[in-house]
């Protein structure tokens, strides 16, 4: 009668698969923790434009003003809104600025027929 021996240890294939899983997990974690300046700039631009858009469309603004906002990280944003009045048209331009240096693109919004 033969006695079955349990095999102790692991095969080369098992070791390679575990290394591949650990490597891919490590790459994802490091990529999430240490963002590149390009992806950070893209987030800043997107957040600033959305903030400018929300302020232009929802806040009643009569003259040049600065609106402050703190994001989820506690970073202060300033949105500078400038108003230009013409005979039949009122145009607003808004630009959001973070840390008094990181600025985003200027958004423009005009209302025709608004005589206020």
mmCIF file of C-alpha atoms in Angstrom:
data_model
loop_
_atom_site.group_PDB
_atom_site.id
_atom_site.type_symbol
_atom_site.label_atom_id
_atom_site.label_comp_id
_atom_site.label_asym_id
_atom_site.label_seq_id
_atom_site.Cartn_x
_atom_site.Cartn_y
_atom_site.Cartn_z
ATOM 1 C CA UNK A 1 0.000 0.000 0.000
ATOM 2 C CA UNK A 2 1.302 3.393 -0.954
ATOM 3 C CA UNK A 3 1.187 6.298 1.435
ATOM 4 C CA UNK A 4 0.143 9.619 -0.106
ATOM 5 C CA UNK A 5 2.559 12.337 0.697
ATOM 6 C CA UNK A 6 1.339 15.865 0.776
ATOM 7 C CA UNK A 7 3.416 18.110 -1.366
ATOM 8 C CA UNK A 8 4.945 20.868 0.635
ATOM 9 C CA UNK A 9 5.814 24.124 -1.114
ATOM 10 C CA UNK A 10 4.543 25.830 -4.214
ATOM 11 C CA UNK A 11 5.200 25.512 -7.892
ATOM 12 C CA UNK A 12 6.922 28.060 -10.056
ATOM 13 C CA UNK A 13 3.626 28.945 -11.752
ATOM 14 C CA UNK A 14 1.989 29.766 -8.417
ATOM 15 C CA UNK A 15 4.901 31.975 -7.424
ATOM 16 C CA UNK A 16 4.810 33.858 -10.754
ATOM 17 C CA UNK A 17 1.046 34.390 -10.525
ATOM 18 C CA UNK A 18 1.306 35.755 -6.986
ATOM 19 C CA UNK A 19 4.138 38.110 -8.003
ATOM 20 C CA UNK A 20 2.062 39.361 -10.953
ATOM 21 C CA UNK A 21 -0.949 40.015 -8.706
ATOM 22 C CA UNK A 22 1.146 41.855 -6.112
ATOM 23 C CA UNK A 23 2.896 43.923 -8.783
ATOM 24 C CA UNK A 24 -0.326 45.040 -10.459
ATOM 25 C CA UNK A 25 -1.868 45.904 -7.085
ATOM 26 C CA UNK A 26 1.232 47.884 -6.125
ATOM 27 C CA UNK A 27 1.206 49.840 -9.377
ATOM 28 C CA UNK A 28 -2.441 50.795 -8.870
ATOM 29 C CA UNK A 29 -1.864 51.885 -5.264
ATOM 30 C CA UNK A 30 1.237 53.936 -6.086
ATOM 31 C CA UNK A 31 -0.551 55.549 -9.050
ATOM 32 C CA UNK A 32 -3.422 56.546 -6.800
ATOM 33 C CA UNK A 33 -1.284 57.868 -3.945
ATOM 34 C CA UNK A 34 1.261 59.804 -5.988
ATOM 35 C CA UNK A 35 -0.554 61.655 -8.742
ATOM 36 C CA UNK A 36 1.412 63.243 -11.508
ATOM 37 C CA UNK A 37 1.384 67.025 -11.978
ATOM 38 C CA UNK A 38 -0.482 66.596 -15.274
ATOM 39 C CA UNK A 39 -3.419 64.749 -13.714
ATOM 40 C CA UNK A 40 -3.458 67.234 -10.837
ATOM 41 C CA UNK A 41 -3.564 70.143 -13.322
ATOM 42 C CA UNK A 42 -6.443 68.494 -15.175
ATOM 43 C CA UNK A 43 -8.391 68.149 -11.920
ATOM 44 C CA UNK A 44 -7.694 71.781 -10.997
ATOM 45 C CA UNK A 45 -8.822 73.050 -14.404
ATOM 46 C CA UNK A 46 -11.983 70.971 -14.352
ATOM 47 C CA UNK A 47 -12.909 71.975 -10.791
ATOM 48 C CA UNK A 48 -12.238 75.648 -11.486
ATOM 49 C CA UNK A 49 -14.333 75.671 -14.646
ATOM 50 C CA UNK A 50 -17.238 73.925 -12.928
ATOM 51 C CA UNK A 51 -17.028 76.387 -10.041
ATOM 52 C CA UNK A 52 -17.044 79.345 -12.450
ATOM 53 C CA UNK A 53 -19.981 77.848 -14.327
ATOM 54 C CA UNK A 54 -22.025 77.337 -11.160
ATOM 55 C CA UNK A 55 -21.367 80.894 -9.976
ATOM 56 C CA UNK A 56 -22.213 82.427 -13.359
ATOM 57 C CA UNK A 57 -25.498 80.544 -13.687
ATOM 58 C CA UNK A 58 -26.800 80.652 -10.107
ATOM 59 C CA UNK A 59 -25.492 83.772 -8.378
ATOM 60 C CA UNK A 60 -27.195 87.115 -9.081
ATOM 61 C CA UNK A 61 -24.320 89.502 -9.799
ATOM 62 C CA UNK A 62 -24.835 93.210 -10.420
ATOM 63 C CA UNK A 63 -21.241 94.484 -10.500
ATOM 64 C CA UNK A 64 -17.649 93.256 -10.411
ATOM 65 C CA UNK A 65 -17.189 90.909 -7.474
ATOM 66 C CA UNK A 66 -15.067 88.147 -5.994
ATOM 67 C CA UNK A 67 -16.759 84.998 -4.685
ATOM 68 C CA UNK A 68 -14.787 82.772 -2.294
ATOM 69 C CA UNK A 69 -15.278 79.038 -1.934
ATOM 70 C CA UNK A 70 -13.528 76.252 0.002
ATOM 71 C CA UNK A 71 -13.370 72.816 -1.626
ATOM 72 C CA UNK A 72 -13.518 69.449 0.162
ATOM 73 C CA UNK A 73 -9.800 69.631 0.981
ATOM 74 C CA UNK A 74 -10.169 73.056 2.592
ATOM 75 C CA UNK A 75 -8.359 74.878 -0.210
ATOM 76 C CA UNK A 76 -9.652 78.394 -0.817
ATOM 77 C CA UNK A 77 -10.839 79.297 -4.304
ATOM 78 C CA UNK A 78 -11.600 82.806 -5.492
ATOM 79 C CA UNK A 79 -13.818 83.363 -8.496
ATOM 80 C CA UNK A 80 -13.355 86.805 -10.006
ATOM 81 C CA UNK A 81 -16.486 87.921 -11.864
ATOM 82 C CA UNK A 82 -16.400 90.995 -14.115
ATOM 83 C CA UNK A 83 -19.532 92.595 -15.543
ATOM 84 C CA UNK A 84 -19.736 94.546 -18.809
ATOM 85 C CA UNK A 85 -22.985 96.347 -19.609
ATOM 86 C CA UNK A 86 -23.954 97.411 -23.083
ATOM 87 C CA UNK A 87 -27.230 98.897 -24.363
ATOM 88 C CA UNK A 88 -29.162 95.646 -24.650
ATOM 89 C CA UNK A 89 -26.653 93.163 -23.325
ATOM 90 C CA UNK A 90 -24.948 92.242 -20.072
ATOM 91 C CA UNK A 91 -21.832 90.076 -20.291
ATOM 92 C CA UNK A 92 -20.200 88.305 -17.365
ATOM 93 C CA UNK A 93 -16.723 86.803 -17.340
ATOM 94 C CA UNK A 94 -15.564 84.535 -14.529
ATOM 95 C CA UNK A 95 -12.196 83.002 -13.732
ATOM 96 C CA UNK A 96 -11.491 80.799 -10.721
ATOM 97 C CA UNK A 97 -8.144 81.087 -8.966
ATOM 98 C CA UNK A 98 -6.639 78.671 -6.431
ATOM 99 C CA UNK A 99 -3.779 79.670 -4.084
ATOM 100 C CA UNK A 100 -3.754 83.103 -5.777
ATOM 101 C CA UNK A 101 -1.663 81.573 -8.575
ATOM 102 C CA UNK A 102 -3.366 78.557 -10.212
ATOM 103 C CA UNK A 103 -5.943 80.040 -12.538
ATOM 104 C CA UNK A 104 -8.333 78.365 -14.913
ATOM 105 C CA UNK A 105 -9.788 79.477 -18.221
ATOM 106 C CA UNK A 106 -12.125 82.422 -18.291
ATOM 107 C CA UNK A 107 -15.772 81.625 -18.937
ATOM 108 C CA UNK A 108 -18.066 84.178 -20.573
ATOM 109 C CA UNK A 109 -21.837 84.413 -20.259
ATOM 110 C CA UNK A 110 -24.001 87.057 -21.945
ATOM 111 C CA UNK A 111 -27.676 87.923 -21.553
ATOM 112 C CA UNK A 112 -29.345 89.791 -24.368
ATOM 113 C CA UNK A 113 -32.343 91.953 -23.670
ATOM 114 C CA UNK A 114 -31.581 92.293 -19.978
ATOM 115 C CA UNK A 115 -31.778 96.001 -19.239
ATOM 116 C CA UNK A 116 -31.114 95.721 -15.509
#
